């Protein structure tokens, strides 16, 4: 082969790569359509996996993974096996040596059954009383230890575990010389403008300009804005127009279109590489809210192009009103932080404000230490966020009498009053076994993260309680079929709910655990944000000017975003770097990179870089709040009203779906609403009969109709 042939075949290989990329996109869409069709077929009461599998070209295991309701009866009600194949939950067996592999060990190691608990004590700070002797304990015959979760038979995602012995014990430490500390500098504000790329309206302070934008490329926006404002700006918020989507029809995925827009040539500008203490550099490719960071090729001018949609829904709102919302937000925060500065995103702002509440005196004057990288990785792999679940027939009727939406107001703010601090402690099954029931109950009520084997009660007739790993990347589902056994990780609040729920205690075997001291590292931060939110909400309710009412409402939504995304930022996910390489320099693409987009001039790629030395990484806090919020979706006490709310307090078969902070029911509930964080607000009520939704799109369509249909229920009063 000569050089000419080699070059020609390289060109052919690139063309094949491009065709493969397009074909993969088409294949992914077809596979998604097939999964939706299988889910719809599963709603037929006589549907059988054996008939659907050959029609779909899949195995029985694949069909059951997509539609768990089609699992064969022998999997739904696993029969007890011989004693040699069962887990014996006693202190003696809990002390036996387990397998060295974390994922394999979870299937075979002995655990210690946690006690069924009484209802949670009303006062949050109080420890639960020791439970009474269990006279109605869960079934004494454990399910087979090798039984996979029913809803993920043959295809479930295996969660990691903690290694046995000294190797695992070394995880229970902090990263050396890395801690969250109070900043010793004042954050600098950035000159900001607000631009509607559809109309060309640009708002800067109290001035309004109208720009002539043709293609609305990054280069055109930069040059046109700086022509109108020669002194320059540092941040451009796009309020409408989404210019990064204008050529979406030319790309297989929305993210590809965004990447192409961000990395298109920008004469006179180059990708920003950061400056000073600001480590944020390079573009951030996001399908809805991307960030473009640019710097003049010959100068010190730095500028960001961002979406105002990061903060709140901007649809139908004029740029001037959005600018007023940011002003109101800044003023509300300044009442609590004299040095408050609005940064580019809610998550950046949230973490910056939190650092300014870190004590400068007392026990944590030196800051809050960061966990070992191993424990941070474990939390990342085993702690999910919001619960998203659609419950389809026959678990709900094919025709439902109504669809009622209850959304928890400012939900995460309800669960920030405590979080884990100090050096984490490992709680093995053996250690848990020798504790008294009072000590066990106290541990399960504290801030912890538990590796458990769970059995759904034989008489269970409601929704699932604990998350289990499902097929896919970081996917979760909630087994509810009686007798099902599965192994998972779960936070203390959900474990406590499983053991103390109002219907029937679940069987929970403790295999391993991470336990922290209870502290209040987020309490001051959260209280200040809640006060700012309350103030802005009141302004939105009382202001006589419609534009100012809208601005105050948006500002209140922004406070919610600061807390919500600030908590998410504590989770610290492994970092992925996105970059571009000219097609003429294809060999310069990093060897461990994945190509995510390309055109005639540029190859766009991304590659993982693992965890950075982030001093504000506290995934244990985010995991505890997320677990608390998921638990409150199921059962939450209202002490002032002496009542409970949540899905488990609705009749069996009436829960249609969960979506992060919301639950969708087939009938209205008399749950109290006082406009406080965590209260259930009736946001929509669509009267039926209605066909039960079988896809997310159908659910959202019904939800939107319910929100626009006038209804009168007791829960709407004062909302």
Short mmCIF file of C-alpha atoms in Angstrom, two decimals, residues 1-492:
data_model
loop_
_atom_site.label_atom_id
_atom_site.label_comp_id
_atom_site.label_asym_id
_atom_site.label_seq_id
_atom_site.Cartn_x
_atom_site.Cartn_y
_atom_site.Cartn_z
CA UNK A 1 0.00 0.00 0.00
CA UNK A 2 1.41 3.38 -0.97
CA UNK A 3 0.80 6.74 0.70
CA UNK A 4 -1.86 7.78 -1.83
CA UNK A 5 -3.90 4.61 -1.26
CA UNK A 6 -3.49 4.96 2.48
CA UNK A 7 -4.86 8.54 2.40
CA UNK A 8 -7.76 7.53 0.17
CA UNK A 9 -8.76 4.67 2.44
CA UNK A 10 -8.58 6.96 5.46
CA UNK A 11 -11.09 9.24 3.73
CA UNK A 12 -13.33 6.23 3.08
CA UNK A 13 -13.03 5.22 6.75
CA UNK A 14 -14.12 8.70 7.86
CA UNK A 15 -17.14 8.49 5.58
CA UNK A 16 -18.02 5.11 7.08
CA UNK A 17 -17.67 6.59 10.55
CA UNK A 18 -20.08 9.39 9.64
CA UNK A 19 -22.58 6.89 8.22
CA UNK A 20 -22.28 4.72 11.35
CA UNK A 21 -22.95 7.73 13.57
CA UNK A 22 -26.13 8.54 11.66
CA UNK A 23 -27.22 4.90 11.60
CA UNK A 24 -26.65 4.60 15.35
CA UNK A 25 -28.92 7.59 15.91
CA UNK A 26 -31.62 5.99 13.78
CA UNK A 27 -31.17 2.66 15.57
CA UNK A 28 -31.44 4.30 19.00
CA UNK A 29 -34.73 5.91 17.97
CA UNK A 30 -36.09 2.61 16.69
CA UNK A 31 -35.10 0.85 19.90
CA UNK A 32 -36.86 3.53 21.94
CA UNK A 33 -39.98 3.14 19.80
CA UNK A 34 -39.83 -0.62 20.26
CA UNK A 35 -39.58 -0.28 24.07
CA UNK A 36 -42.60 2.03 24.09
CA UNK A 37 -44.59 -0.47 21.99
CA UNK A 38 -43.64 -3.31 24.35
CA UNK A 39 -44.73 -1.22 27.34
CA UNK A 40 -48.06 -0.50 25.66
CA UNK A 41 -48.60 -4.20 24.84
CA UNK A 42 -47.82 -5.11 28.44
CA UNK A 43 -50.90 -3.15 29.50
CA UNK A 44 -53.12 -5.85 27.97
CA UNK A 45 -54.19 -8.16 30.79
CA UNK A 46 -53.55 -11.33 28.75
CA UNK A 47 -50.19 -10.20 27.39
CA UNK A 48 -47.40 -12.76 27.68
CA UNK A 49 -43.66 -12.23 27.38
CA UNK A 50 -43.34 -15.51 25.42
CA UNK A 51 -45.44 -14.06 22.57
CA UNK A 52 -43.99 -10.56 22.62
CA UNK A 53 -40.33 -11.69 22.68
CA UNK A 54 -40.21 -13.27 19.18
CA UNK A 55 -42.26 -10.42 17.74
CA UNK A 56 -39.75 -7.92 19.15
CA UNK A 57 -36.68 -10.02 18.34
CA UNK A 58 -35.62 -10.02 21.99
CA UNK A 59 -35.10 -12.58 24.72
CA UNK A 60 -37.59 -13.16 27.53
CA UNK A 61 -35.18 -11.48 29.96
CA UNK A 62 -35.01 -8.38 27.73
CA UNK A 63 -38.82 -8.19 27.55
CA UNK A 64 -39.18 -8.50 31.33
CA UNK A 65 -36.52 -5.83 31.84
CA UNK A 66 -38.54 -3.41 29.68
CA UNK A 67 -41.97 -4.44 31.02
CA UNK A 68 -41.59 -5.94 34.51
CA UNK A 69 -45.29 -6.76 34.72
CA UNK A 70 -44.69 -9.56 32.19
CA UNK A 71 -42.39 -11.49 34.54
CA UNK A 72 -43.37 -15.18 34.85
CA UNK A 73 -45.25 -16.24 37.97
CA UNK A 74 -42.36 -18.28 39.34
CA UNK A 75 -40.33 -15.08 39.52
CA UNK A 76 -43.18 -13.08 41.02
CA UNK A 77 -43.57 -15.48 43.93
CA UNK A 78 -40.20 -17.20 44.42
CA UNK A 79 -40.52 -20.35 46.44
CA UNK A 80 -38.25 -20.84 49.46
CA UNK A 81 -35.19 -22.90 48.63
CA UNK A 82 -33.23 -25.29 50.75
CA UNK A 83 -31.55 -23.89 53.85
CA UNK A 84 -28.17 -24.14 52.17
CA UNK A 85 -29.26 -21.48 49.65
CA UNK A 86 -30.75 -18.97 52.07
CA UNK A 87 -29.37 -16.03 53.97
CA UNK A 88 -29.56 -16.67 57.72
CA UNK A 89 -29.97 -13.34 59.46
CA UNK A 90 -28.32 -13.91 62.83
CA UNK A 91 -25.44 -12.22 64.61
CA UNK A 92 -23.37 -15.37 64.23
CA UNK A 93 -23.70 -15.60 60.47
CA UNK A 94 -23.30 -11.85 60.13
CA UNK A 95 -19.76 -12.25 61.45
CA UNK A 96 -18.81 -14.78 58.78
CA UNK A 97 -16.22 -13.76 56.24
CA UNK A 98 -17.80 -12.42 53.05
CA UNK A 99 -16.53 -12.55 49.51
CA UNK A 100 -13.93 -10.00 48.53
CA UNK A 101 -15.85 -8.70 45.50
CA UNK A 102 -18.33 -6.00 46.51
CA UNK A 103 -20.94 -6.82 43.85
CA UNK A 104 -20.72 -10.60 44.36
CA UNK A 105 -20.60 -10.25 48.14
CA UNK A 106 -23.91 -8.36 48.11
CA UNK A 107 -25.62 -11.45 46.70
CA UNK A 108 -24.20 -13.94 49.21
CA UNK A 109 -23.18 -12.26 52.45
CA UNK A 110 -25.34 -12.61 55.50
CA UNK A 111 -27.12 -9.56 56.80
CA UNK A 112 -28.84 -8.52 59.99
CA UNK A 113 -32.55 -7.83 59.89
CA UNK A 114 -33.37 -4.28 60.97
CA UNK A 115 -36.22 -3.96 63.50
CA UNK A 116 -39.66 -2.79 62.43
CA UNK A 117 -39.94 0.76 63.73
CA UNK A 118 -42.76 2.82 65.16
CA UNK A 119 -43.99 5.91 63.30
CA UNK A 120 -41.34 8.67 63.18
CA UNK A 121 -41.21 10.92 66.23
CA UNK A 122 -42.90 14.29 65.46
CA UNK A 123 -39.97 16.43 66.62
CA UNK A 124 -37.14 16.06 64.09
CA UNK A 125 -34.36 16.41 66.64
CA UNK A 126 -35.70 13.70 68.93
CA UNK A 127 -34.46 10.14 68.78
CA UNK A 128 -37.10 7.48 68.10
CA UNK A 129 -38.23 5.43 71.07
CA UNK A 130 -37.16 1.78 71.17
CA UNK A 131 -39.67 -0.27 69.19
CA UNK A 132 -42.02 -2.61 70.98
CA UNK A 133 -41.38 -6.35 70.64
CA UNK A 134 -42.24 -7.33 67.09
CA UNK A 135 -45.31 -9.54 67.24
CA UNK A 136 -46.07 -9.22 63.55
CA UNK A 137 -42.65 -9.58 62.04
CA UNK A 138 -42.14 -10.01 58.29
CA UNK A 139 -41.93 -13.58 56.97
CA UNK A 140 -39.23 -15.53 58.74
CA UNK A 141 -38.19 -17.51 55.67
CA UNK A 142 -35.83 -15.29 53.70
CA UNK A 143 -36.13 -15.13 49.95
CA UNK A 144 -33.35 -16.84 47.97
CA UNK A 145 -30.22 -14.73 48.13
CA UNK A 146 -29.58 -15.22 44.42
CA UNK A 147 -33.02 -13.95 43.44
CA UNK A 148 -32.61 -10.86 41.33
CA UNK A 149 -35.01 -7.95 41.60
CA UNK A 150 -38.18 -8.98 39.82
CA UNK A 151 -38.26 -5.76 37.84
CA UNK A 152 -34.76 -6.24 36.47
CA UNK A 153 -34.54 -10.00 35.99
CA UNK A 154 -31.49 -10.98 34.05
CA UNK A 155 -30.45 -7.41 33.22
CA UNK A 156 -30.24 -5.42 36.42
CA UNK A 157 -27.38 -3.01 37.02
CA UNK A 158 -25.05 -4.26 39.77
CA UNK A 159 -24.12 -1.68 42.37
CA UNK A 160 -20.62 -1.56 43.85
CA UNK A 161 -19.88 -2.38 47.46
CA UNK A 162 -17.17 -1.59 50.00
CA UNK A 163 -14.22 -4.02 50.02
CA UNK A 164 -13.82 -6.25 53.05
CA UNK A 165 -11.14 -5.69 55.65
CA UNK A 166 -8.41 -3.03 55.65
CA UNK A 167 -8.93 -2.20 51.96
CA UNK A 168 -12.46 -1.02 52.69
CA UNK A 169 -11.62 0.54 56.03
CA UNK A 170 -9.16 2.87 54.27
CA UNK A 171 -12.11 4.43 52.43
CA UNK A 172 -13.42 5.85 55.70
CA UNK A 173 -11.24 8.91 55.82
CA UNK A 174 -11.07 12.39 54.40
CA UNK A 175 -9.05 13.56 51.43
CA UNK A 176 -5.86 15.13 52.70
CA UNK A 177 -5.67 18.93 52.67
CA UNK A 178 -9.10 19.34 51.07
CA UNK A 179 -11.93 21.07 52.92
CA UNK A 180 -14.75 23.56 52.39
CA UNK A 181 -13.69 26.83 54.00
CA UNK A 182 -15.06 30.34 54.32
CA UNK A 183 -13.79 32.41 51.35
CA UNK A 184 -11.25 35.13 52.03
CA UNK A 185 -12.19 37.21 49.00
CA UNK A 186 -15.18 39.17 47.72
CA UNK A 187 -16.85 37.81 44.62
CA UNK A 188 -16.83 40.31 41.74
CA UNK A 189 -20.05 41.11 39.87
CA UNK A 190 -20.07 40.93 36.09
CA UNK A 191 -21.67 43.37 33.69
CA UNK A 192 -24.70 41.57 32.28
CA UNK A 193 -27.13 42.06 29.38
CA UNK A 194 -30.33 40.24 28.40
CA UNK A 195 -30.97 39.39 24.75
CA UNK A 196 -33.99 37.99 22.91
CA UNK A 197 -32.49 36.58 19.70
CA UNK A 198 -35.93 36.23 18.09
CA UNK A 199 -36.82 39.94 18.32
CA UNK A 200 -33.31 41.35 18.71
CA UNK A 201 -34.27 43.23 21.90
CA UNK A 202 -31.22 43.81 24.12
CA UNK A 203 -31.55 45.19 27.67
CA UNK A 204 -28.58 46.64 29.54
CA UNK A 205 -29.38 48.28 32.87
CA UNK A 206 -32.15 50.78 32.09
CA UNK A 207 -31.34 50.92 28.36
CA UNK A 208 -33.04 48.96 25.58
CA UNK A 209 -31.52 48.36 22.13
CA UNK A 210 -32.80 46.54 19.07
CA UNK A 211 -30.21 44.46 17.23
CA UNK A 212 -30.39 43.12 13.69
CA UNK A 213 -29.53 39.44 14.03
CA UNK A 214 -29.65 37.28 10.91
CA UNK A 215 -28.19 33.85 11.76
CA UNK A 216 -27.77 34.52 15.51
CA UNK A 217 -24.46 32.65 15.50
CA UNK A 218 -22.14 33.08 18.46
CA UNK A 219 -19.87 35.30 16.36
CA UNK A 220 -22.77 37.52 15.22
CA UNK A 221 -24.11 37.87 18.78
CA UNK A 222 -20.69 38.80 20.17
CA UNK A 223 -19.87 41.31 17.46
CA UNK A 224 -23.35 42.90 17.40
CA UNK A 225 -23.60 43.25 21.18
CA UNK A 226 -20.14 44.77 21.43
CA UNK A 227 -20.96 47.15 18.61
CA UNK A 228 -24.00 48.39 20.56
CA UNK A 229 -22.03 48.51 23.83
CA UNK A 230 -18.44 49.42 22.97
CA UNK A 231 -17.42 49.34 26.63
CA UNK A 232 -18.26 45.67 26.58
CA UNK A 233 -20.11 43.23 28.84
CA UNK A 234 -19.06 40.03 30.55
CA UNK A 235 -22.25 37.98 30.47
CA UNK A 236 -24.98 37.70 27.83
CA UNK A 237 -28.17 35.94 28.93
CA UNK A 238 -30.30 34.64 26.06
CA UNK A 239 -33.91 35.08 27.19
CA UNK A 240 -35.63 33.68 24.09
CA UNK A 241 -34.75 32.32 20.68
CA UNK A 242 -32.42 29.43 21.64
CA UNK A 243 -30.04 30.22 18.76
CA UNK A 244 -28.09 27.00 19.42
CA UNK A 245 -31.13 25.03 18.18
CA UNK A 246 -31.56 26.78 14.84
CA UNK A 247 -29.84 24.01 12.89
CA UNK A 248 -31.10 21.12 15.00
CA UNK A 249 -32.66 19.45 11.94
CA UNK A 250 -29.16 19.01 10.50
CA UNK A 251 -27.92 16.87 13.41
CA UNK A 252 -28.98 13.47 14.78
CA UNK A 253 -29.08 14.73 18.38
CA UNK A 254 -29.88 18.09 19.94
CA UNK A 255 -26.58 18.04 21.80
CA UNK A 256 -24.73 17.74 18.47
CA UNK A 257 -26.48 20.87 17.19
CA UNK A 258 -25.54 22.78 20.36
CA UNK A 259 -21.93 21.62 20.10
CA UNK A 260 -21.71 22.72 16.50
CA UNK A 261 -23.11 26.17 17.39
CA UNK A 262 -20.68 26.65 20.27
CA UNK A 263 -17.63 25.50 18.32
CA UNK A 264 -18.39 27.30 15.07
CA UNK A 265 -15.70 29.78 13.96
CA UNK A 266 -15.80 33.13 15.79
CA UNK A 267 -13.43 35.51 14.01
CA UNK A 268 -11.72 37.80 16.51
CA UNK A 269 -12.60 35.49 19.40
CA UNK A 270 -11.36 32.19 20.78
CA UNK A 271 -12.55 29.75 23.44
CA UNK A 272 -11.88 31.18 26.90
CA UNK A 273 -9.20 29.45 28.96
CA UNK A 274 -10.10 31.03 32.32
CA UNK A 275 -8.66 33.82 34.40
CA UNK A 276 -7.55 34.46 37.96
CA UNK A 277 -9.51 32.49 40.56
CA UNK A 278 -12.16 31.65 37.96
CA UNK A 279 -11.45 28.08 36.91
CA UNK A 280 -14.47 27.91 34.62
CA UNK A 281 -13.08 27.64 31.11
CA UNK A 282 -14.17 26.16 27.82
CA UNK A 283 -17.68 25.68 26.51
CA UNK A 284 -20.32 23.62 28.30
CA UNK A 285 -22.37 21.56 25.87
CA UNK A 286 -25.89 21.08 27.23
CA UNK A 287 -28.92 20.31 25.03
CA UNK A 288 -31.09 23.05 26.61
CA UNK A 289 -28.91 25.43 28.62
CA UNK A 290 -25.40 25.53 27.14
CA UNK A 291 -22.64 27.93 28.09
CA UNK A 292 -20.29 29.52 25.59
CA UNK A 293 -17.14 31.11 27.03
CA UNK A 294 -15.15 33.37 24.72
CA UNK A 295 -12.12 35.65 24.89
CA UNK A 296 -10.87 38.24 22.45
CA UNK A 297 -7.93 36.95 20.44
CA UNK A 298 -5.97 40.13 21.11
CA UNK A 299 -7.23 41.53 24.38
CA UNK A 300 -8.42 40.79 27.89
CA UNK A 301 -12.13 40.83 27.14
CA UNK A 302 -13.90 37.71 28.52
CA UNK A 303 -17.59 37.02 27.93
CA UNK A 304 -20.11 34.25 28.54
CA UNK A 305 -23.19 33.46 26.47
CA UNK A 306 -25.70 31.65 28.68
CA UNK A 307 -29.36 30.71 28.79
CA UNK A 308 -31.57 32.53 31.30
CA UNK A 309 -33.54 29.27 31.34
CA UNK A 310 -30.99 27.96 33.84
CA UNK A 311 -32.74 30.09 36.43
CA UNK A 312 -36.43 29.87 35.56
CA UNK A 313 -38.87 29.41 32.70
CA UNK A 314 -38.56 32.53 30.54
CA UNK A 315 -41.22 31.70 27.94
CA UNK A 316 -43.34 34.70 27.00
CA UNK A 317 -41.44 37.13 29.25
CA UNK A 318 -39.84 40.32 27.94
CA UNK A 319 -36.06 40.79 28.49
CA UNK A 320 -36.72 43.91 30.61
CA UNK A 321 -38.93 41.94 33.02
CA UNK A 322 -36.32 39.19 33.24
CA UNK A 323 -33.70 41.83 34.03
CA UNK A 324 -35.99 43.18 36.79
CA UNK A 325 -36.30 39.63 38.18
CA UNK A 326 -32.52 39.40 38.53
CA UNK A 327 -32.44 42.79 40.27
CA UNK A 328 -35.14 41.70 42.75
CA UNK A 329 -33.29 38.43 43.33
CA UNK A 330 -30.03 40.25 44.08
CA UNK A 331 -31.75 42.64 46.49
CA UNK A 332 -33.47 39.77 48.32
CA UNK A 333 -30.18 37.92 48.75
CA UNK A 334 -28.36 41.08 49.86
CA UNK A 335 -30.62 41.28 52.92
CA UNK A 336 -28.98 38.09 54.16
CA UNK A 337 -25.52 38.21 52.54
CA UNK A 338 -23.99 41.66 52.35
CA UNK A 339 -21.47 40.36 49.80
CA UNK A 340 -23.95 38.38 47.68
CA UNK A 341 -23.18 38.29 43.95
CA UNK A 342 -25.20 36.59 41.24
CA UNK A 343 -22.90 34.26 39.39
CA UNK A 344 -23.53 32.69 36.02
CA UNK A 345 -25.71 29.79 37.17
CA UNK A 346 -27.90 28.93 40.17
CA UNK A 347 -25.54 26.13 41.21
CA UNK A 348 -22.49 28.42 41.21
CA UNK A 349 -24.42 31.07 43.13
CA UNK A 350 -25.76 28.53 45.61
CA UNK A 351 -22.39 27.09 46.48
CA UNK A 352 -20.76 30.51 46.70
CA UNK A 353 -23.44 31.72 49.11
CA UNK A 354 -23.13 28.53 51.16
CA UNK A 355 -19.37 28.98 51.59
CA UNK A 356 -20.13 32.38 53.10
CA UNK A 357 -22.12 30.66 55.87
CA UNK A 358 -19.26 28.33 56.88
CA UNK A 359 -18.32 29.14 60.50
CA UNK A 360 -15.16 31.10 61.12
CA UNK A 361 -15.15 30.09 64.79
CA UNK A 362 -15.82 26.87 66.64
CA UNK A 363 -15.45 23.22 65.71
CA UNK A 364 -15.54 23.68 61.95
CA UNK A 365 -13.63 26.94 61.68
CA UNK A 366 -11.09 25.03 59.58
CA UNK A 367 -13.86 23.95 57.22
CA UNK A 368 -15.77 20.78 56.39
CA UNK A 369 -13.39 18.04 55.18
CA UNK A 370 -14.08 16.27 51.89
CA UNK A 371 -14.62 12.49 51.83
CA UNK A 372 -12.12 10.11 50.27
CA UNK A 373 -12.38 9.77 46.51
CA UNK A 374 -13.50 6.15 46.96
CA UNK A 375 -16.50 7.11 49.10
CA UNK A 376 -17.37 9.97 46.77
CA UNK A 377 -17.34 7.51 43.88
CA UNK A 378 -19.56 5.12 45.84
CA UNK A 379 -22.12 7.85 46.55
CA UNK A 380 -22.07 8.85 42.90
CA UNK A 381 -22.83 5.28 41.82
CA UNK A 382 -25.40 4.39 44.48
CA UNK A 383 -27.34 7.55 45.42
CA UNK A 384 -30.03 8.54 42.94
CA UNK A 385 -31.83 11.87 42.85
CA UNK A 386 -35.55 12.37 42.20
CA UNK A 387 -38.05 9.55 41.83
CA UNK A 388 -39.47 9.31 38.32
CA UNK A 389 -41.90 6.44 37.81
CA UNK A 390 -44.96 5.82 35.67
CA UNK A 391 -47.32 3.14 36.98
CA UNK A 392 -49.32 1.55 34.19
CA UNK A 393 -52.19 -0.94 33.94
CA UNK A 394 -52.89 -3.43 35.42
CA UNK A 395 -51.33 -1.82 38.52
CA UNK A 396 -53.79 1.03 37.94
CA UNK A 397 -57.16 0.80 36.16
CA UNK A 398 -57.14 1.17 32.38
CA UNK A 399 -59.73 3.91 32.85
CA UNK A 400 -59.04 6.26 35.76
CA UNK A 401 -61.69 8.56 37.27
CA UNK A 402 -59.34 11.57 37.32
CA UNK A 403 -55.73 12.70 37.28
CA UNK A 404 -54.83 14.90 40.25
CA UNK A 405 -51.37 16.46 40.53
CA UNK A 406 -49.85 17.22 43.94
CA UNK A 407 -46.51 19.02 43.83
CA UNK A 408 -44.39 19.61 46.93
CA UNK A 409 -43.68 23.33 47.24
CA UNK A 410 -39.94 24.19 47.43
CA UNK A 411 -39.47 20.56 48.48
CA UNK A 412 -35.71 20.27 49.08
CA UNK A 413 -35.78 23.24 51.46
CA UNK A 414 -37.78 21.04 53.83
CA UNK A 415 -34.90 18.56 54.21
CA UNK A 416 -31.81 20.66 54.83
CA UNK A 417 -32.14 20.93 58.62
CA UNK A 418 -29.58 18.19 59.19
CA UNK A 419 -26.77 16.48 57.29
CA UNK A 420 -23.88 14.16 58.05
CA UNK A 421 -20.64 15.62 59.35
CA UNK A 422 -17.42 14.29 60.85
CA UNK A 423 -15.42 11.23 59.90
CA UNK A 424 -17.76 8.56 58.51
CA UNK A 425 -18.00 5.25 60.36
CA UNK A 426 -18.42 1.86 58.77
CA UNK A 427 -21.29 -0.25 60.10
CA UNK A 428 -20.88 -3.86 59.00
CA UNK A 429 -23.62 -6.45 59.39
CA UNK A 430 -21.71 -7.88 62.35
CA UNK A 431 -21.49 -4.53 64.11
CA UNK A 432 -25.14 -3.73 63.48
CA UNK A 433 -26.13 -7.17 64.84
CA UNK A 434 -24.63 -6.62 68.29
CA UNK A 435 -26.34 -3.26 68.82
CA UNK A 436 -29.50 -3.02 70.85
CA UNK A 437 -32.76 -2.28 69.04
CA UNK A 438 -32.61 1.28 70.39
CA UNK A 439 -29.11 1.73 68.95
CA UNK A 440 -30.20 0.24 65.65
CA UNK A 441 -33.24 2.53 65.46
CA UNK A 442 -31.10 5.55 66.29
CA UNK A 443 -28.60 4.66 63.55
CA UNK A 444 -31.31 4.18 60.93
CA UNK A 445 -32.84 7.55 61.85
CA UNK A 446 -29.46 9.30 61.59
CA UNK A 447 -27.59 10.43 58.47
CA UNK A 448 -26.43 7.22 56.85
CA UNK A 449 -26.18 5.33 53.59
CA UNK A 450 -26.94 1.61 53.76
CA UNK A 451 -26.17 -1.45 51.67
CA UNK A 452 -29.24 -3.63 52.18
CA UNK A 453 -31.07 -6.70 51.01
CA UNK A 454 -34.80 -6.00 50.93
CA UNK A 455 -37.88 -8.21 50.78
CA UNK A 456 -41.29 -6.79 49.89
CA UNK A 457 -43.94 -8.06 52.38
CA UNK A 458 -46.17 -10.88 51.17
CA UNK A 459 -49.27 -8.77 51.85
CA UNK A 460 -48.01 -5.62 50.12
CA UNK A 461 -50.56 -3.92 47.83
CA UNK A 462 -49.12 -0.44 47.26
CA UNK A 463 -46.24 1.32 45.46
CA UNK A 464 -42.59 0.45 46.02
CA UNK A 465 -40.59 2.18 48.73
CA UNK A 466 -36.88 1.57 48.14
CA UNK A 467 -34.97 2.22 44.89
CA UNK A 468 -33.35 -0.73 43.14
CA UNK A 469 -30.85 -0.69 40.28
CA UNK A 470 -32.53 -1.10 36.90
CA UNK A 471 -31.08 -1.66 33.44
CA UNK A 472 -29.32 1.34 32.02
CA UNK A 473 -26.89 3.96 33.21
CA UNK A 474 -27.81 5.09 36.74
CA UNK A 475 -31.44 4.04 36.26
CA UNK A 476 -33.63 3.19 39.25
CA UNK A 477 -36.98 1.53 39.78
CA UNK A 478 -39.08 0.67 42.82
CA UNK A 479 -40.05 -3.02 43.21
CA UNK A 480 -43.50 -3.51 44.74
CA UNK A 481 -44.45 -7.12 43.94
CA UNK A 482 -44.99 -9.13 47.14
CA UNK A 483 -42.13 -11.49 47.99
CA UNK A 484 -39.60 -9.80 45.70
CA UNK A 485 -36.06 -9.66 47.10
CA UNK A 486 -33.39 -7.27 45.83
CA UNK A 487 -30.08 -5.76 46.93
CA UNK A 488 -29.51 -2.02 46.81
CA UNK A 489 -28.13 1.05 48.58
CA UNK A 490 -30.52 3.49 50.23
CA UNK A 491 -30.45 6.49 52.54
CA UNK A 492 -31.55 6.44 56.16
#
